[in-house]
Amino acid sequence: MQVITIPVGELKPFADNPKRHPENQMSALKKSLSEFGWTNPILITADKMVVAGHARLQAALELGFIEVPVITLDLPYEKAVAYVIADNRLAELAETDTETLAKLLQEIAEIPDFDFEAIGYTLDDVDGLLESITPV
């Protein structure tokens, strides 16, 4: 498996991708890319169809990226479609340990001028989470 960089214009989003990416997610993702850089390449097929990373590609386009990192998967079309679904669904099946998350968010809150939206949270989200685990 090799990560390479290719022009964004060469990529073809999967037209029937069932995932939608609302503006609040895109805003957070763009801030995350700005804060952390590229940490997760876009997965594509040999003919450059996007299999995973549609939102990252959209964010890259909105941020004016010219090139993006990709990994090419050796999958026939039918398996690539199955992977599109698997990649989305398997992430949804995860559970969150809210106490551990709250502890980590408290640590992050100590970072001066850190924008919580870069990790998909707002300060209100953090306050609400902390209140939900704090005994009354």
GROMACS .gro file of N, CA and C in nm:
model
  408
    1MET      N    1   0.086  -0.117   0.000
    1MET     CA    2   0.000   0.000   0.000
    1MET      C    3   0.090   0.123   0.000
    2GLN      N    4   0.062   0.211  -0.094
    2GLN     CA    5   0.145   0.329  -0.108
    2GLN      C    6   0.058   0.453  -0.116
    3VAL      N    7   0.096   0.554  -0.041
    3VAL     CA    8   0.027   0.683  -0.046
    3VAL      C    9   0.097   0.767  -0.153
    4ILE      N   10   0.018   0.816  -0.247
    4ILE     CA   11   0.071   0.906  -0.349
    4ILE      C   12  -0.015   1.033  -0.348
    5THR      N   13   0.033   1.136  -0.413
    5THR     CA   14  -0.041   1.262  -0.423
    5THR      C   15  -0.081   1.282  -0.568
    6ILE      N   16  -0.211   1.313  -0.588
    6ILE     CA   17  -0.258   1.338  -0.724
    6ILE      C   18  -0.345   1.464  -0.727
    7PRO      N   19  -0.361   1.524  -0.845
    7PRO     CA   20  -0.445   1.643  -0.858
    7PRO      C   21  -0.592   1.612  -0.823
    8VAL      N   22  -0.655   1.702  -0.749
    8VAL     CA   23  -0.795   1.679  -0.708
    8VAL      C   24  -0.887   1.663  -0.828
    9GLY      N   25  -0.856   1.730  -0.937
    9GLY     CA   26  -0.941   1.723  -1.056
    9GLY      C   27  -0.946   1.587  -1.121
   10GLU      N   28  -0.852   1.500  -1.087
   10GLU     CA   29  -0.852   1.365  -1.145
   10GLU      C   30  -0.945   1.269  -1.073
   11LEU      N   31  -0.989   1.307  -0.952
   11LEU     CA   32  -1.073   1.217  -0.873
   11LEU      C   33  -1.218   1.224  -0.914
   12LYS      N   34  -1.286   1.108  -0.908
   12LYS     CA   35  -1.427   1.098  -0.945
   12LYS      C   36  -1.506   1.050  -0.823
   13PRO      N   37  -1.579   1.140  -0.758
   13PRO     CA   38  -1.661   1.095  -0.645
   13PRO      C   39  -1.760   0.988  -0.691
   14PHE      N   40  -1.787   0.892  -0.603
   14PHE     CA   41  -1.886   0.787  -0.632
   14PHE      C   42  -2.023   0.853  -0.633
   15ALA      N   43  -2.088   0.852  -0.749
   15ALA     CA   44  -2.214   0.926  -0.767
   15ALA      C   45  -2.325   0.880  -0.672
   16ASP      N   46  -2.326   0.754  -0.636
   16ASP     CA   47  -2.433   0.701  -0.551
   16ASP      C   48  -2.393   0.690  -0.405
   17ASN      N   49  -2.292   0.766  -0.362
   17ASN     CA   50  -2.252   0.763  -0.222
   17ASN      C   51  -2.373   0.799  -0.135
   18PRO      N   52  -2.412   0.711  -0.042
   18PRO     CA   53  -2.531   0.740   0.039
   18PRO      C   54  -2.507   0.840   0.152
   19LYS      N   55  -2.383   0.871   0.182
   19LYS     CA   56  -2.352   0.966   0.289
   19LYS      C   57  -2.367   1.109   0.238
   20ARG      N   58  -2.422   1.194   0.323
   20ARG     CA   59  -2.434   1.336   0.294
   20ARG      C   60  -2.349   1.410   0.396
   21HIS      N   61  -2.295   1.522   0.357
   21HIS     CA   62  -2.204   1.596   0.442
   21HIS      C   63  -2.257   1.738   0.463
   22PRO      N   64  -2.328   1.758   0.576
   22PRO     CA   65  -2.387   1.890   0.602
   22PRO      C   66  -2.280   1.995   0.629
   23GLU      N   67  -2.320   2.119   0.620
   23GLU     CA   68  -2.227   2.231   0.633
   23GLU      C   69  -2.152   2.230   0.765
   24ASN      N   70  -2.219   2.191   0.876
   24ASN     CA   71  -2.148   2.191   1.005
   24ASN      C   72  -2.035   2.088   1.005
   25GLN      N   73  -2.055   1.975   0.940
   25GLN     CA   74  -1.949   1.876   0.930
   25GLN      C   75  -1.835   1.928   0.842
   26MET      N   76  -1.872   1.990   0.730
   26MET     CA   77  -1.769   2.041   0.639
   26MET      C   78  -1.688   2.151   0.704
   27SER      N   79  -1.754   2.237   0.780
   27SER     CA   80  -1.682   2.344   0.851
   27SER      C   81  -1.581   2.284   0.949
   28ALA      N   82  -1.625   2.184   1.025
   28ALA     CA   83  -1.535   2.119   1.121
   28ALA      C   84  -1.422   2.047   1.049
   29LEU      N   85  -1.452   1.980   0.941
   29LEU     CA   86  -1.350   1.907   0.866
   29LEU      C   87  -1.246   2.001   0.807
   30LYS      N   88  -1.290   2.114   0.755
   30LYS     CA   89  -1.194   2.211   0.701
   30LYS      C   90  -1.104   2.266   0.811
   31LYS      N   91  -1.161   2.291   0.929
   31LYS     CA   92  -1.078   2.336   1.041
   31LYS      C   93  -0.981   2.227   1.084
   32SER      N   94  -1.026   2.102   1.081
   32SER     CA   95  -0.940   1.990   1.118
   32SER      C   96  -0.824   1.977   1.020
   33LEU      N   97  -0.853   1.987   0.891
   33LEU     CA   98  -0.746   1.981   0.791
   33LEU      C   99  -0.646   2.095   0.810
   34SER      N  100  -0.698   2.212   0.843
   34SER     CA  101  -0.609   2.327   0.866
   34SER      C  102  -0.525   2.308   0.991
   35GLU      N  103  -0.584   2.251   1.095
   35GLU     CA  104  -0.514   2.231   1.224
   35GLU      C  105  -0.413   2.117   1.219
   36PHE      N  106  -0.454   2.005   1.161
   36PHE     CA  107  -0.372   1.883   1.168
   36PHE      C  108  -0.309   1.842   1.036
   37GLY      N  109  -0.352   1.903   0.924
   37GLY     CA  110  -0.303   1.861   0.793
   37GLY      C  111  -0.369   1.732   0.749
   38TRP      N  112  -0.315   1.672   0.645
   38TRP     CA  113  -0.371   1.547   0.593
   38TRP      C  114  -0.320   1.432   0.678
   39THR      N  115  -0.411   1.361   0.742
   39THR     CA  116  -0.375   1.247   0.825
   39THR      C  117  -0.439   1.119   0.777
   40ASN      N  118  -0.527   1.129   0.679
   40ASN     CA  119  -0.604   1.015   0.633
   40ASN      C  120  -0.624   1.027   0.482
   41PRO      N  121  -0.548   0.954   0.402
   41PRO     CA  122  -0.560   0.967   0.256
   41PRO      C  123  -0.699   0.925   0.206
   42ILE      N  124  -0.734   0.976   0.090
   42ILE     CA  125  -0.856   0.937   0.022
   42ILE      C  126  -0.831   0.801  -0.043
   43LEU      N  127  -0.928   0.711  -0.031
   43LEU     CA  128  -0.916   0.579  -0.093
   43LEU      C  129  -0.987   0.582  -0.228
   44ILE      N  130  -0.918   0.532  -0.332
   44ILE     CA  131  -0.973   0.535  -0.467
   44ILE      C  132  -0.952   0.399  -0.535
   45THR      N  133  -1.024   0.380  -0.645
   45THR     CA  134  -1.004   0.262  -0.729
   45THR      C  135  -0.900   0.297  -0.836
   46ALA      N  136  -0.862   0.198  -0.914
   46ALA     CA  137  -0.762   0.220  -1.019
   46ALA      C  138  -0.807   0.326  -1.119
   47ASP      N  139  -0.939   0.339  -1.141
   47ASP     CA  140  -0.987   0.442  -1.234
   47ASP      C  141  -1.018   0.574  -1.163
   48LYS      N  142  -0.971   0.588  -1.037
   48LYS     CA  143  -0.975   0.711  -0.958
   48LYS      C  144  -1.113   0.748  -0.905
   49MET      N  145  -1.200   0.644  -0.891
   49MET     CA  146  -1.328   0.666  -0.825
   49MET      C  147  -1.306   0.668  -0.674
   50VAL      N  148  -1.361   0.767  -0.606
   50VAL     CA  149  -1.346   0.778  -0.461
   50VAL      C  150  -1.429   0.670  -0.394
   51VAL      N  151  -1.364   0.594  -0.306
   51VAL     CA  152  -1.429   0.488  -0.230
   51VAL      C  153  -1.452   0.534  -0.086
   52ALA      N  154  -1.356   0.604  -0.030
   52ALA     CA  155  -1.368   0.659   0.105
   52ALA      C  156  -1.294   0.792   0.107
   53GLY      N  157  -1.360   0.893   0.162
   53GLY     CA  158  -1.297   1.024   0.170
   53GLY      C  159  -1.370   1.131   0.090
   54HIS      N  160  -1.498   1.109   0.062
   54HIS     CA  161  -1.574   1.208  -0.013
   54HIS      C  162  -1.575   1.344   0.056
   55ALA      N  163  -1.594   1.344   0.188
   55ALA     CA  164  -1.597   1.471   0.261
   55ALA      C  165  -1.460   1.537   0.261
   56ARG      N  166  -1.354   1.456   0.276
   56ARG     CA  167  -1.219   1.513   0.271
   56ARG      C  168  -1.192   1.576   0.135
   57LEU      N  169  -1.238   1.510   0.028
   57LEU     CA  170  -1.221   1.565  -0.106
   57LEU      C  171  -1.297   1.696  -0.120
   58GLN      N  172  -1.422   1.698  -0.072
   58GLN     CA  173  -1.502   1.821  -0.079
   58GLN      C  174  -1.434   1.933  -0.001
   59ALA      N  175  -1.385   1.902   0.118
   59ALA     CA  176  -1.315   2.003   0.199
   59ALA      C  177  -1.191   2.053   0.126
   60ALA      N  178  -1.116   1.962   0.065
   60ALA     CA  179  -0.996   2.001  -0.009
   60ALA      C  180  -1.030   2.096  -0.123
   61LEU      N  181  -1.138   2.066  -0.193
   61LEU     CA  182  -1.180   2.154  -0.303
   61LEU      C  183  -1.219   2.291  -0.249
   62GLU      N  184  -1.294   2.293  -0.139
   62GLU     CA  185  -1.339   2.420  -0.081
   62GLU      C  186  -1.222   2.502  -0.025
   63LEU      N  187  -1.117   2.433   0.019
   63LEU     CA  188  -0.999   2.502   0.072
   63LEU      C  189  -0.898   2.539  -0.037
   64GLY      N  190  -0.926   2.496  -0.160
   64GLY     CA  191  -0.838   2.530  -0.271
   64GLY      C  192  -0.716   2.441  -0.288
   65PHE      N  193  -0.721   2.321  -0.231
   65PHE     CA  194  -0.610   2.228  -0.250
   65PHE      C  195  -0.598   2.192  -0.398
   66ILE      N  196  -0.477   2.176  -0.443
   66ILE     CA  197  -0.452   2.137  -0.582
   66ILE      C  198  -0.430   1.987  -0.591
   67GLU      N  199  -0.366   1.931  -0.489
   67GLU     CA  200  -0.338   1.787  -0.484
   67GLU      C  201  -0.380   1.732  -0.348
   68VAL      N  202  -0.409   1.602  -0.346
   68VAL     CA  203  -0.446   1.534  -0.222
   68VAL      C  204  -0.379   1.398  -0.217
   69PRO      N  205  -0.354   1.347  -0.095
   69PRO     CA  206  -0.297   1.213  -0.083
   69PRO      C  207  -0.405   1.107  -0.104
   70VAL      N  208  -0.367   1.002  -0.175
   70VAL     CA  209  -0.460   0.892  -0.202
   70VAL      C  210  -0.390   0.758  -0.185
   71ILE      N  211  -0.471   0.657  -0.163
   71ILE     CA  212  -0.427   0.517  -0.169
   71ILE      C  213  -0.518   0.449  -0.271
   72THR      N  214  -0.459   0.382  -0.366
   72THR     CA  215  -0.537   0.310  -0.467
   72THR      C  216  -0.561   0.167  -0.421
   73LEU      N  217  -0.690   0.131  -0.416
   73LEU     CA  218  -0.729  -0.004  -0.376
   73LEU      C  219  -0.747  -0.090  -0.500
   74ASP      N  220  -0.705  -0.214  -0.491
   74ASP     CA  221  -0.720  -0.307  -0.602
   74ASP      C  222  -0.852  -0.382  -0.585
   75LEU      N  223  -0.961  -0.313  -0.617
   75LEU     CA  224  -1.094  -0.371  -0.601
   75LEU      C  225  -1.174  -0.356  -0.730
   76PRO      N  226  -1.247  -0.460  -0.769
   76PRO     CA  227  -1.340  -0.442  -0.881
   76PRO      C  228  -1.454  -0.350  -0.837
   77TYR      N  229  -1.527  -0.296  -0.932
   77TYR     CA  230  -1.632  -0.199  -0.904
   77TYR      C  231  -1.729  -0.247  -0.795
   78GLU      N  232  -1.778  -0.369  -0.806
   78GLU     CA  233  -1.878  -0.420  -0.712
   78GLU      C  234  -1.824  -0.422  -0.569
   79LYS      N  235  -1.700  -0.463  -0.551
   79LYS     CA  236  -1.642  -0.465  -0.417
   79LYS      C  237  -1.611  -0.323  -0.369
   80ALA      N  238  -1.577  -0.235  -0.460
   80ALA     CA  239  -1.553  -0.096  -0.423
   80ALA      C  240  -1.683  -0.034  -0.368
   81VAL      N  241  -1.795  -0.064  -0.433
   81VAL     CA  242  -1.925  -0.015  -0.385
   81VAL      C  243  -1.955  -0.073  -0.246
   82ALA      N  244  -1.928  -0.201  -0.228
   82ALA     CA  245  -1.948  -0.264  -0.098
   82ALA      C  246  -1.861  -0.197   0.008
   83TYR      N  247  -1.739  -0.160  -0.029
   83TYR     CA  248  -1.650  -0.095   0.067
   83TYR      C  249  -1.700   0.046   0.103
   84VAL      N  250  -1.758   0.117   0.007
   84VAL     CA  251  -1.816   0.249   0.037
   84VAL      C  252  -1.915   0.234   0.153
   85ILE      N  253  -2.001   0.135   0.144
   85ILE     CA  254  -2.102   0.112   0.248
   85ILE      C  255  -2.037   0.066   0.377
   86ALA      N  256  -1.943  -0.028   0.367
   86ALA     CA  257  -1.877  -0.081   0.487
   86ALA      C  258  -1.801   0.029   0.562
   87ASP      N  259  -1.730   0.112   0.490
   87ASP     CA  260  -1.651   0.217   0.554
   87ASP      C  261  -1.739   0.310   0.636
   88ASN      N  262  -1.853   0.345   0.582
   88ASN     CA  263  -1.946   0.432   0.653
   88ASN      C  264  -2.013   0.359   0.769
   89ARG      N  265  -2.064   0.241   0.746
   89ARG     CA  266  -2.141   0.170   0.847
   89ARG      C  267  -2.055   0.124   0.964
   90LEU      N  268  -1.937   0.072   0.938
   90LEU     CA  269  -1.853   0.021   1.045
   90LEU      C  270  -1.814   0.131   1.143
   91ALA      N  271  -1.794   0.252   1.093
   91ALA     CA  272  -1.764   0.365   1.183
   91ALA      C  273  -1.885   0.398   1.270
   92GLU      N  274  -2.005   0.384   1.215
   92GLU     CA  275  -2.127   0.413   1.291
   92GLU      C  276  -2.148   0.314   1.406
   93LEU      N  277  -2.093   0.195   1.395
   93LEU     CA  278  -2.115   0.091   1.496
   93LEU      C  279  -2.029   0.110   1.622
   94ALA      N  280  -1.936   0.202   1.617
   94ALA     CA  281  -1.851   0.228   1.734
   94ALA      C  282  -1.933   0.293   1.845
   95GLU      N  283  -1.887   0.274   1.968
   95GLU     CA  284  -1.948   0.337   2.084
   95GLU      C  285  -1.847   0.429   2.150
   96THR      N  286  -1.895   0.530   2.221
   96THR     CA  287  -1.807   0.625   2.286
   96THR      C  288  -1.814   0.610   2.437
   97ASP      N  289  -1.699   0.602   2.499
   97ASP     CA  290  -1.688   0.604   2.645
   97ASP      C  291  -1.690   0.752   2.684
   98THR      N  292  -1.806   0.801   2.727
   98THR     CA  293  -1.821   0.945   2.750
   98THR      C  294  -1.734   0.997   2.864
   99GLU      N  295  -1.707   0.915   2.964
   99GLU     CA  296  -1.621   0.962   3.073
   99GLU      C  297  -1.478   0.984   3.023
  100THR      N  298  -1.428   0.890   2.945
  100THR     CA  299  -1.294   0.905   2.889
  100THR      C  300  -1.289   1.023   2.792
  101LEU      N  301  -1.393   1.036   2.710
  101LEU     CA  302  -1.399   1.148   2.617
  101LEU      C  303  -1.398   1.280   2.693
  102ALA      N  304  -1.477   1.289   2.799
  102ALA     CA  305  -1.483   1.413   2.879
  102ALA      C  306  -1.346   1.446   2.937
  103LYS      N  307  -1.276   1.344   2.986
  103LYS     CA  308  -1.143   1.364   3.043
  103LYS      C  309  -1.047   1.418   2.936
  104LEU      N  310  -1.052   1.359   2.818
  104LEU     CA  311  -0.964   1.405   2.710
  104LEU      C  312  -0.999   1.546   2.664
  105LEU      N  313  -1.129   1.575   2.657
  105LEU     CA  314  -1.170   1.710   2.617
  105LEU      C  315  -1.127   1.814   2.720
  106GLN      N  316  -1.128   1.777   2.848
  106GLN     CA  317  -1.078   1.868   2.950
  106GLN      C  318  -0.930   1.897   2.929
  107GLU      N  319  -0.854   1.794   2.893
  107GLU     CA  320  -0.711   1.814   2.865
  107GLU      C  321  -0.693   1.908   2.746
  108ILE      N  322  -0.772   1.887   2.641
  108ILE     CA  323  -0.761   1.969   2.522
  108ILE      C  324  -0.801   2.113   2.552
  109ALA      N  325  -0.895   2.130   2.644
  109ALA     CA  326  -0.940   2.264   2.680
  109ALA      C  327  -0.827   2.348   2.738
  110GLU      N  328  -0.722   2.284   2.785
  110GLU     CA  329  -0.607   2.356   2.841
  110GLU      C  330  -0.515   2.412   2.732
  111ILE      N  331  -0.534   2.370   2.607
  111ILE     CA  332  -0.451   2.420   2.498
  111ILE      C  333  -0.494   2.563   2.467
  112PRO      N  334  -0.404   2.659   2.477
  112PRO     CA  335  -0.441   2.799   2.451
  112PRO      C  336  -0.495   2.819   2.309
  113ASP      N  337  -0.606   2.888   2.299
  113ASP     CA  338  -0.667   2.926   2.171
  113ASP      C  339  -0.701   2.809   2.080
  114PHE      N  340  -0.723   2.690   2.137
  114PHE     CA  341  -0.757   2.575   2.053
  114PHE      C  342  -0.902   2.584   2.008
  115ASP      N  343  -0.926   2.561   1.881
  115ASP     CA  344  -1.061   2.566   1.824
  115ASP      C  345  -1.120   2.425   1.828
  116PHE      N  346  -1.214   2.403   1.920
  116PHE     CA  347  -1.273   2.271   1.936
  116PHE      C  348  -1.342   2.221   1.809
  117GLU      N  349  -1.383   2.313   1.722
  117GLU     CA  350  -1.448   2.268   1.600
  117GLU      C  351  -1.352   2.186   1.513
  118ALA      N  352  -1.221   2.202   1.531
  118ALA     CA  353  -1.124   2.124   1.456
  118ALA      C  354  -1.132   1.975   1.491
  119ILE      N  355  -1.198   1.943   1.604
  119ILE     CA  356  -1.218   1.803   1.640
  119ILE      C  357  -1.368   1.767   1.641
  120GLY      N  358  -1.449   1.856   1.582
  120GLY     CA  359  -1.590   1.827   1.566
  120GLY      C  360  -1.678   1.863   1.684
  121TYR      N  361  -1.627   1.940   1.779
  121TYR     CA  362  -1.704   1.980   1.897
  121TYR      C  363  -1.709   2.130   1.908
  122THR      N  364  -1.808   2.177   1.984
  122THR     CA  365  -1.814   2.318   2.023
  122THR      C  366  -1.792   2.322   2.174
  123LEU      N  367  -1.765   2.439   2.227
  123LEU     CA  368  -1.750   2.451   2.373
  123LEU      C  369  -1.881   2.414   2.442
  124ASP      N  370  -1.995   2.443   2.381
  124ASP     CA  371  -2.124   2.403   2.438
  124ASP      C  372  -2.134   2.250   2.444
  125ASP      N  373  -2.087   2.182   2.340
  125ASP     CA  374  -2.086   2.034   2.341
  125ASP      C  375  -2.004   1.983   2.459
  126VAL      N  376  -1.887   2.043   2.477
  126VAL     CA  377  -1.797   2.000   2.585
  126VAL      C  378  -1.863   2.024   2.720
  127ASP      N  379  -1.921   2.144   2.739
  127ASP     CA  380  -1.989   2.174   2.866
  127ASP      C  381  -2.103   2.075   2.891
  128GLY      N  382  -2.181   2.046   2.788
  128GLY     CA  383  -2.292   1.951   2.802
  128GLY      C  384  -2.245   1.813   2.837
  129LEU      N  385  -2.137   1.770   2.777
  129LEU     CA  386  -2.081   1.638   2.807
  129LEU      C  387  -2.031   1.632   2.950
  130LEU      N  388  -1.962   1.734   2.993
  130LEU     CA  389  -1.910   1.737   3.129
  130LEU      C  390  -2.025   1.738   3.231
  131GLU      N  391  -2.130   1.812   3.201
  131GLU     CA  392  -2.247   1.814   3.290
  131GLU      C  393  -2.314   1.677   3.296
  132SER      N  394  -2.316   1.606   3.184
  132SER     CA  395  -2.387   1.477   3.179
  132SER      C  396  -2.316   1.369   3.262
  133ILE      N  397  -2.186   1.385   3.286
  133ILE     CA  398  -2.115   1.282   3.362
  133ILE      C  399  -2.085   1.325   3.505
  134THR      N  400  -2.112   1.451   3.538
  134THR     CA  401  -2.085   1.503   3.671
  134THR      C  402  -2.202   1.470   3.764
  135PRO      N  403  -2.176   1.399   3.875
  135PRO     CA  404  -2.286   1.369   3.967
  135PRO      C  405  -2.343   1.495   4.030
  136VAL      N  406  -2.473   1.494   4.050
  136VAL     CA  407  -2.540   1.611   4.107
  136VAL      C  408  -2.538   1.606   4.257
   0.00000   0.00000   0.00000
